[in-house]
PDB file of C-alpha atoms in Angstrom:
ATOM      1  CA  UNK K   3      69.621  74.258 -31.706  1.00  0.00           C
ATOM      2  CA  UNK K   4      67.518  72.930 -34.524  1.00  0.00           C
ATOM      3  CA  UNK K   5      69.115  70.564 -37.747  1.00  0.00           C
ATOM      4  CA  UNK K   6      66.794  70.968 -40.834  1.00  0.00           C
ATOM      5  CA  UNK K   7      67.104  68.231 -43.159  1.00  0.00           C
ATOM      6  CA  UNK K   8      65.440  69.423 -46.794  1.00  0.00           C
ATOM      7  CA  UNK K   9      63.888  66.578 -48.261  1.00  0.00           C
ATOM      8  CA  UNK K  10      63.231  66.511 -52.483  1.00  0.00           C
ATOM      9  CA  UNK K  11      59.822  66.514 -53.404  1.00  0.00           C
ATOM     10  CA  UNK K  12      57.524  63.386 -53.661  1.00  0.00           C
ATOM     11  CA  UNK K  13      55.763  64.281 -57.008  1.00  0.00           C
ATOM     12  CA  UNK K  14      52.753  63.248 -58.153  1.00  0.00           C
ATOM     13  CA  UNK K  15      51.677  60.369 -60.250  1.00  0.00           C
ATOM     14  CA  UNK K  16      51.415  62.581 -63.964  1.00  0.00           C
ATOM     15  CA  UNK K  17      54.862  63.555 -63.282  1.00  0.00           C
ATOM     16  CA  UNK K  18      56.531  60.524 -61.964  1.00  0.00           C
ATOM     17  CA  UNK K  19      59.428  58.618 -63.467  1.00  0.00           C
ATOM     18  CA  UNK K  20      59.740  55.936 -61.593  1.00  0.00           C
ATOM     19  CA  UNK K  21      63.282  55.359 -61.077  1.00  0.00           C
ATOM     20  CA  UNK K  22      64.036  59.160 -60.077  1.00  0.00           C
ATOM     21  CA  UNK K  23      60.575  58.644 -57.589  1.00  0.00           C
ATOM     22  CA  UNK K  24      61.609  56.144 -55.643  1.00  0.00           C
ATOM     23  CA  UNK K  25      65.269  57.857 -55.001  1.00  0.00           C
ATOM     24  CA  UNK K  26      62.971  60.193 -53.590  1.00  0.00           C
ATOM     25  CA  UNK K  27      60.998  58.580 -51.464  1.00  0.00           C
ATOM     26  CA  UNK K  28      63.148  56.455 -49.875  1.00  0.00           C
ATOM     27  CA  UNK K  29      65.052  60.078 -49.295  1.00  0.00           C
ATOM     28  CA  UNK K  30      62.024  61.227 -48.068  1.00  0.00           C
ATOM     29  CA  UNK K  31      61.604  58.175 -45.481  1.00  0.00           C
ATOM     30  CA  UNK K  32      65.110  57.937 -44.481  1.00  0.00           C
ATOM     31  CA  UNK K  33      64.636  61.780 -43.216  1.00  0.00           C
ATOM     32  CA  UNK K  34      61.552  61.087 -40.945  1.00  0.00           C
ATOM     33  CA  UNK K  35      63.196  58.068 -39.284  1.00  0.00           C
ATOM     34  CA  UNK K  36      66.051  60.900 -38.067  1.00  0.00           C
ATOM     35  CA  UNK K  37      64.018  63.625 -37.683  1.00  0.00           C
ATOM     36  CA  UNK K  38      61.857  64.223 -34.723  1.00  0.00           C
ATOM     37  CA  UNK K  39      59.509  67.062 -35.795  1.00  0.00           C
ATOM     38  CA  UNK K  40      58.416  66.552 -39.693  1.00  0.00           C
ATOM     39  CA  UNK K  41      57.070  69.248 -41.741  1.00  0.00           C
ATOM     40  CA  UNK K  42      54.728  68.339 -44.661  1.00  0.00           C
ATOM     41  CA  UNK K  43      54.735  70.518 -47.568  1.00  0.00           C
ATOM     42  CA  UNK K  44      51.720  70.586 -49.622  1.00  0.00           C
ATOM     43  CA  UNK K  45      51.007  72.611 -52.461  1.00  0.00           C
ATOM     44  CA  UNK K  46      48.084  74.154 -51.680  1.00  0.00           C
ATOM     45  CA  UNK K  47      47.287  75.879 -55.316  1.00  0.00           C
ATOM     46  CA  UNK K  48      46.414  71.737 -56.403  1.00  0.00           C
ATOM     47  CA  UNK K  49      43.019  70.821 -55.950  1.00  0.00           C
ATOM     48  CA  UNK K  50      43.588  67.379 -53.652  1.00  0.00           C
ATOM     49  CA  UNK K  51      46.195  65.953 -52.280  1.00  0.00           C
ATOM     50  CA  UNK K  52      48.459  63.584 -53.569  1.00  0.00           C
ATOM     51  CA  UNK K  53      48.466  60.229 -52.716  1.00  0.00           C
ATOM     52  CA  UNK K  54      52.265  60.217 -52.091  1.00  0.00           C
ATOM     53  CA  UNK K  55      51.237  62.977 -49.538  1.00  0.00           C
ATOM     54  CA  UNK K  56      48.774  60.891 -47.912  1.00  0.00           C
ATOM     55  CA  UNK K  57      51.358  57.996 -47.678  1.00  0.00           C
ATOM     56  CA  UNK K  58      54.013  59.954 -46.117  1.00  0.00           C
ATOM     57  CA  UNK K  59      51.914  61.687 -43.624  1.00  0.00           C
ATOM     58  CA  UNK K  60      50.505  58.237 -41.968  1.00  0.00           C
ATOM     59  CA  UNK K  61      54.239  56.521 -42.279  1.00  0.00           C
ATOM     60  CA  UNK K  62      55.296  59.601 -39.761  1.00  0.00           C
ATOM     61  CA  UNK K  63      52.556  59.653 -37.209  1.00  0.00           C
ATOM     62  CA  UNK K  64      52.794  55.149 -37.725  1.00  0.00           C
ATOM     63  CA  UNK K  65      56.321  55.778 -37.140  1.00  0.00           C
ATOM     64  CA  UNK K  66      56.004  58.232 -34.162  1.00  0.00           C
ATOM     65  CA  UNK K  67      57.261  61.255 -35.311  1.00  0.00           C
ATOM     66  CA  UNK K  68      55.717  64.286 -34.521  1.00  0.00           C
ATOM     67  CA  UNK K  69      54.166  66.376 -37.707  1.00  0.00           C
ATOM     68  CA  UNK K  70      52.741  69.740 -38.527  1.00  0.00           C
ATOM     69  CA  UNK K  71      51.391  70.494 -42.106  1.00  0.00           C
ATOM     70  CA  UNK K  72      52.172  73.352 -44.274  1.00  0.00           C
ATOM     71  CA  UNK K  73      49.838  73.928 -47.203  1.00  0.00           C
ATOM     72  CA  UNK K  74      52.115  76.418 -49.157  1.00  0.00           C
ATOM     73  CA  UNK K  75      51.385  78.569 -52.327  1.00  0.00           C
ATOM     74  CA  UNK K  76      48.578  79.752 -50.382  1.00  0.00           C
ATOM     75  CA  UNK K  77      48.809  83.267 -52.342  1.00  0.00           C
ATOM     76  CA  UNK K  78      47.715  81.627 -55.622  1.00  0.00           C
ATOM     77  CA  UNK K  79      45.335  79.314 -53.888  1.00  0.00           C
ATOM     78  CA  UNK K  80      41.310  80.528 -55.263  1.00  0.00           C
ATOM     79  CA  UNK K  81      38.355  79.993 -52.743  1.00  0.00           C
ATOM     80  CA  UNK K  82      37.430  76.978 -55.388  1.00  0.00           C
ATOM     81  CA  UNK K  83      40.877  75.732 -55.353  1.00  0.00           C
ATOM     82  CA  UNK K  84      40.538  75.469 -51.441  1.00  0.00           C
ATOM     83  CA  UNK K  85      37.447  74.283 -51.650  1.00  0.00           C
ATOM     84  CA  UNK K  86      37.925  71.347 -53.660  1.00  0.00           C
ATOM     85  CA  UNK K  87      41.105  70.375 -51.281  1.00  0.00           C
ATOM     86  CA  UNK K  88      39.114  71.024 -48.079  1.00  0.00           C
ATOM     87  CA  UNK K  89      37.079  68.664 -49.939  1.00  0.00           C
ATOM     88  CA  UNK K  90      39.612  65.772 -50.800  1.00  0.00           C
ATOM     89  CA  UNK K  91      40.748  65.891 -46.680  1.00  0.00           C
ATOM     90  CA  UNK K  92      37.168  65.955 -45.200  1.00  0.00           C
ATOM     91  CA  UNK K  93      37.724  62.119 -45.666  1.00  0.00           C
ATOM     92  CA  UNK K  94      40.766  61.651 -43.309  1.00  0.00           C
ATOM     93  CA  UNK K  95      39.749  64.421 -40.580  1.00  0.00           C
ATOM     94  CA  UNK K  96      39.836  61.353 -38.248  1.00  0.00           C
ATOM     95  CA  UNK K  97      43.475  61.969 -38.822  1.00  0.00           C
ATOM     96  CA  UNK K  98      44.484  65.091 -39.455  1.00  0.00           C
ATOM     97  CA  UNK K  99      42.726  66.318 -36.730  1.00  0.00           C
ATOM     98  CA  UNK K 100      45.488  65.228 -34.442  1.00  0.00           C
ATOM     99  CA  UNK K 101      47.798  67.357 -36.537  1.00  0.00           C
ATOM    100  CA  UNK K 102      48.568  70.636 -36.546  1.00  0.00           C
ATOM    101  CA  UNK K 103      48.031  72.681 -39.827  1.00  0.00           C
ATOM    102  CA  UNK K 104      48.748  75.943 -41.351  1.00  0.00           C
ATOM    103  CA  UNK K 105      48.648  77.990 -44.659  1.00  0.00           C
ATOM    104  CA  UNK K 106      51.663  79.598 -46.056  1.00  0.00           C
ATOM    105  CA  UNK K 107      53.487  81.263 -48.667  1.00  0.00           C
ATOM    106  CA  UNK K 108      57.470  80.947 -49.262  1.00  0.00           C
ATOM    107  CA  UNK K 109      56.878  83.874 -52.215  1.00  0.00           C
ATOM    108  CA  UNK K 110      54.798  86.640 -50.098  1.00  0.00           C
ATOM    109  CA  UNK K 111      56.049  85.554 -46.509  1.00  0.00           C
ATOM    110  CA  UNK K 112      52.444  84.662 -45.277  1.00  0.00           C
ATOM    111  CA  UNK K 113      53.454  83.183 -41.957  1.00  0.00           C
ATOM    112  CA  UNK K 114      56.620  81.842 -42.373  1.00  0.00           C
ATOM    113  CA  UNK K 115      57.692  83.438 -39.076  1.00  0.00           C
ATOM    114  CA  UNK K 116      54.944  81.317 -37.134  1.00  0.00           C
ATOM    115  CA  UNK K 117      56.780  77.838 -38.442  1.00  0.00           C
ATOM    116  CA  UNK K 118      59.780  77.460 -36.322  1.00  0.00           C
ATOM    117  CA  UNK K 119      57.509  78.473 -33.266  1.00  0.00           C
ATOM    118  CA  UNK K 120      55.056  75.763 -34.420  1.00  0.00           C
ATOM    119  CA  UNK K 121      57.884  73.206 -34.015  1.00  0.00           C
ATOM    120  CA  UNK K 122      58.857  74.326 -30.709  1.00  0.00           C
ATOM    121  CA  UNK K 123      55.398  73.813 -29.222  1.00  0.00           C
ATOM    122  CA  UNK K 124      54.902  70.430 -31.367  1.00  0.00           C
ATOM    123  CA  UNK K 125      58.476  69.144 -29.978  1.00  0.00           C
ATOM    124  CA  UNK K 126      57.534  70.095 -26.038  1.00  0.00           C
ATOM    125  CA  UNK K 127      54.460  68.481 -26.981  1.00  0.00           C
ATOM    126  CA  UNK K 128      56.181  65.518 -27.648  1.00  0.00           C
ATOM    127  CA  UNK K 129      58.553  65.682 -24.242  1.00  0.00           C
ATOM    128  CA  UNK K 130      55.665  65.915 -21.865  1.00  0.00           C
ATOM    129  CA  UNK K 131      56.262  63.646 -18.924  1.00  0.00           C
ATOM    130  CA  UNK K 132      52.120  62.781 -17.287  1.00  0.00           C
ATOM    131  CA  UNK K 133      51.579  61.942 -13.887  1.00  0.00           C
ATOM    132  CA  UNK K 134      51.002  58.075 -13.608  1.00  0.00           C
ATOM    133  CA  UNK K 135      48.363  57.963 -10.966  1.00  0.00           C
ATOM    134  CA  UNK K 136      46.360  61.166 -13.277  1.00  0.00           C
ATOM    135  CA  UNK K 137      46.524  58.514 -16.187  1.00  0.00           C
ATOM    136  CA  UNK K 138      45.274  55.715 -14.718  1.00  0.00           C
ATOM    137  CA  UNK K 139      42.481  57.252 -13.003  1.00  0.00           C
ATOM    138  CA  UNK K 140      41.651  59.366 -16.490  1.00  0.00           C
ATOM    139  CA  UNK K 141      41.337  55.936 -18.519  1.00  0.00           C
ATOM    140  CA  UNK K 142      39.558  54.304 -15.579  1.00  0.00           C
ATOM    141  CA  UNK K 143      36.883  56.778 -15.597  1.00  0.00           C
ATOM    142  CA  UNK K 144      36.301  56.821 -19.331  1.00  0.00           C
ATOM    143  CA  UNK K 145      35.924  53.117 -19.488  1.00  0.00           C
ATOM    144  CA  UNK K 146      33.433  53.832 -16.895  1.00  0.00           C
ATOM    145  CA  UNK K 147      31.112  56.409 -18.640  1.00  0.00           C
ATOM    146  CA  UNK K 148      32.021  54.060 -21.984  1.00  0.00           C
ATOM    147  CA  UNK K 149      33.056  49.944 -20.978  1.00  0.00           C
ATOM    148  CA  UNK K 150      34.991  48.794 -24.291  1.00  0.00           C
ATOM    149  CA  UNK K 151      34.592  45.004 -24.796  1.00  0.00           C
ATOM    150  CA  UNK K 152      36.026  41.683 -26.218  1.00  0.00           C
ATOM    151  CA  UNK K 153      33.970  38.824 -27.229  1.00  0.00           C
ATOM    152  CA  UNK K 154      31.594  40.881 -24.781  1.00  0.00           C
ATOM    153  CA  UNK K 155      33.999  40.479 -22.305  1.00  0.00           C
ATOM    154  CA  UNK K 156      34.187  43.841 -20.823  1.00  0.00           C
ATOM    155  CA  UNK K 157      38.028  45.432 -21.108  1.00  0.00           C
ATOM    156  CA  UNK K 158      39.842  46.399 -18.041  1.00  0.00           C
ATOM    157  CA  UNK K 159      43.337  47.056 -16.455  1.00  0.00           C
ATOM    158  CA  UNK K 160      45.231  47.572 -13.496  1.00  0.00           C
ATOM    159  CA  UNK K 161      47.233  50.975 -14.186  1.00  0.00           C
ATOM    160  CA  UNK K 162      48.719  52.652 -16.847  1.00  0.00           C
ATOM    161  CA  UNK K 163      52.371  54.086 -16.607  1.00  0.00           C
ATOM    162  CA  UNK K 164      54.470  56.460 -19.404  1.00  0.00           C
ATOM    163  CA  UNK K 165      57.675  54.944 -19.852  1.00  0.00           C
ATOM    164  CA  UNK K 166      59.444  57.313 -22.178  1.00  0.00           C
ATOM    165  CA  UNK K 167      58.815  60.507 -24.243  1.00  0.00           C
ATOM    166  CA  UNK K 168      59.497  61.626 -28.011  1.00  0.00           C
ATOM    167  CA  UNK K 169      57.423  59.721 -28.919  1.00  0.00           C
ATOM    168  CA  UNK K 170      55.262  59.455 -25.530  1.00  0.00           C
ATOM    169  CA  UNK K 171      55.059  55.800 -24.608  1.00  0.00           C
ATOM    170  CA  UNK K 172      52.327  54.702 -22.073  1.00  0.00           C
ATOM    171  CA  UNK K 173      52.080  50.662 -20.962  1.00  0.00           C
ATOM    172  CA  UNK K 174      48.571  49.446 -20.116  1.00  0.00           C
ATOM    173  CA  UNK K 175      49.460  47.046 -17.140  1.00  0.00           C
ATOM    174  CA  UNK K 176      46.095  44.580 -17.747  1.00  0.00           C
ATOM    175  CA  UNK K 177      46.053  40.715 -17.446  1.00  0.00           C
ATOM    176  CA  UNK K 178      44.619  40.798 -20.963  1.00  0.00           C
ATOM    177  CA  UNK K 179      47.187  42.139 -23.102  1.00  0.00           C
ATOM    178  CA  UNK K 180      46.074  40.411 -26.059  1.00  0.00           C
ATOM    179  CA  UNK K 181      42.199  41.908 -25.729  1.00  0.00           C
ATOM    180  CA  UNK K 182      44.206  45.449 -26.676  1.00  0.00           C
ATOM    181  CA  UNK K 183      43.551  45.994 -30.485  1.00  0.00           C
ATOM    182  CA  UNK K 184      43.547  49.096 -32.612  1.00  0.00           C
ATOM    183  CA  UNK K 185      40.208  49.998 -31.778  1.00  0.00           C
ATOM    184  CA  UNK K 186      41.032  50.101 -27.911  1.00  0.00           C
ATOM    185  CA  UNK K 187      44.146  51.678 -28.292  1.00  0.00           C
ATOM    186  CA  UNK K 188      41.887  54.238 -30.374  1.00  0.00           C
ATOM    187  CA  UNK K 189      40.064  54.938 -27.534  1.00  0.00           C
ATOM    188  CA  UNK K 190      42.481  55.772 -25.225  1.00  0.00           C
ATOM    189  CA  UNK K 191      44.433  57.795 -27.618  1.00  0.00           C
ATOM    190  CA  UNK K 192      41.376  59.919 -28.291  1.00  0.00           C
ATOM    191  CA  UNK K 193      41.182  60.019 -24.355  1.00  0.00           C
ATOM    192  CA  UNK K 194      44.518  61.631 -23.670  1.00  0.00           C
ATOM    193  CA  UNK K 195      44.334  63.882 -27.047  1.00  0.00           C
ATOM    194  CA  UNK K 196      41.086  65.276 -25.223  1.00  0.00           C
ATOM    195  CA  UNK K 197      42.626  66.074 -22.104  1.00  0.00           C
ATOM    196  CA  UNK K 198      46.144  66.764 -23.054  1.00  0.00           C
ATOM    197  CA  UNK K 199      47.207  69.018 -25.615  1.00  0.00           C
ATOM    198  CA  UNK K 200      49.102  66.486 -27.935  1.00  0.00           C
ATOM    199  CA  UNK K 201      48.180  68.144 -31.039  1.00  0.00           C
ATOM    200  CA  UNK K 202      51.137  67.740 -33.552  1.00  0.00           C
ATOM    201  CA  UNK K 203      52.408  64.697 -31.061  1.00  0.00           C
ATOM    202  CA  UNK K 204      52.048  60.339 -31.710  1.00  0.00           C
ATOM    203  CA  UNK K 205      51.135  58.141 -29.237  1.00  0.00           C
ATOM    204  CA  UNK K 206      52.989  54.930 -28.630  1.00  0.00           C
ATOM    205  CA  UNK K 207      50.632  52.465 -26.360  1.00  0.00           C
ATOM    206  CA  UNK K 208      52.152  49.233 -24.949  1.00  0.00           C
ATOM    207  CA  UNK K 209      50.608  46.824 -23.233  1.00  0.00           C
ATOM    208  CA  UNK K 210      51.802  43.782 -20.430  1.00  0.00           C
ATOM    209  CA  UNK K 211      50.726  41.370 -18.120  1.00  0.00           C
ATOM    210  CA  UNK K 212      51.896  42.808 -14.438  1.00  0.00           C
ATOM    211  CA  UNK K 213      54.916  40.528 -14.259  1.00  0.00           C
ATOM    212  CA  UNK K 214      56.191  40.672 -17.962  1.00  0.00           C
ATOM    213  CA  UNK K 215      57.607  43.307 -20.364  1.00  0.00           C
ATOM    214  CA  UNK K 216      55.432  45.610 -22.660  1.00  0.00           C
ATOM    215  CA  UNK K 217      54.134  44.358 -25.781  1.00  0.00           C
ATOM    216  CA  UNK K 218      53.310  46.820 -28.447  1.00  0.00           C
ATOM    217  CA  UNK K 219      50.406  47.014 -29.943  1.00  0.00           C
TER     218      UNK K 219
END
């Protein structure tokens, strides 16, 4: 059984008044903290997207919810029109290449019937429970074809273990917890996303010293 909760629209900044906006937001917010699959509407006949837009689709994936977005309108949408937005999200591909993505149209029906499959695959994605021992051996042997460092120290650990899914939560068991920043967790993220298929899916990384609980990072 799926519970769709319809958000109102974040609007953008020539149309904003600010009282009504932030109603909306925080409506908007209060839905992704519930929700466990998020679907992003953009209007795909604008030329960039908004920064409201922008903001809402890092607070999910920050927040580990699991997203797909839907450029809609895509039957008004020019080749110049989708040029100039390809365009505006070259810039965050770093991103929204961990995110699924697809072009609709609530007026002619252009894929609407491929959504709700979407979120079935993006919500399994999301429940996948990985073998322990697989994990720790497929981090091991990407830090040794590429050694990460602190204060050219190089960075190492003892095992890695998933402790939970939606959102998948893996602990890096390492005597240097505190040598794990963004950049390393990075790493391994882009490890398992190359592996696994996580599109649509956040990553939660912890990490503790072998005799003390996770920290997260």
């Amino acid at each position: 059984d799926l519970l769709l909760t319809d958000t109102p629209g974040i609007r953008r900044k020539r149309k904003i008044d600010e009282t009504i906006e932030t109603m909306m937001v925080k409506s908007a917010f209060r839905a992704v903290d519930e929700a466990d699959v998020v679907l992003l509407l953009i209007d795909s006949s604008e030329h960039a997207i908004a920064d409201q837009e922008l903001k809402l689709a890092f607070y999910v994936f920050e927040h580990y919810k699991s997203l797909i977005i839907l450029f809609n309108k895509d039957d008004i949408s020019t080749p110049e029109i989708k040029k100039d937005m390809d365009f505006s999200l070259d810039v965050y591909k770093y991103f929204l290449k961990k995110v699924p993505q697809m072009h609709i149209s609530c007026k002619s029906g252009k894929n609407i019937g491929k959504v709700l499959p979407l979120v079935k695959q993006v919500y399994e994605r999301a429940n996948q429970q990985f073998n322990d021992d697989d994990l720790t051996m497929l981090f091991k042997e990407a830090l040794r074809h590429r050694p990460l460092y602190h204060n050219q120290m190089v960075l190492g650990f003892k095992r890695i273990k998933q402790i939970a899914t939606n959102p998948i939560t893996i602990v890096i068991i390492t005597e240097t917890p505190e040598w794990y920043g963004s950049t390393q967790l990075g790493f391994f993220d882009n490890v398992m996303r190359a592996e696994y298929d996580l599109l649509g899916a956040p990553i939660k990384f912890l990490t503790r010293k072998p005799s003390s609980g996770p920290q997260e990072r």
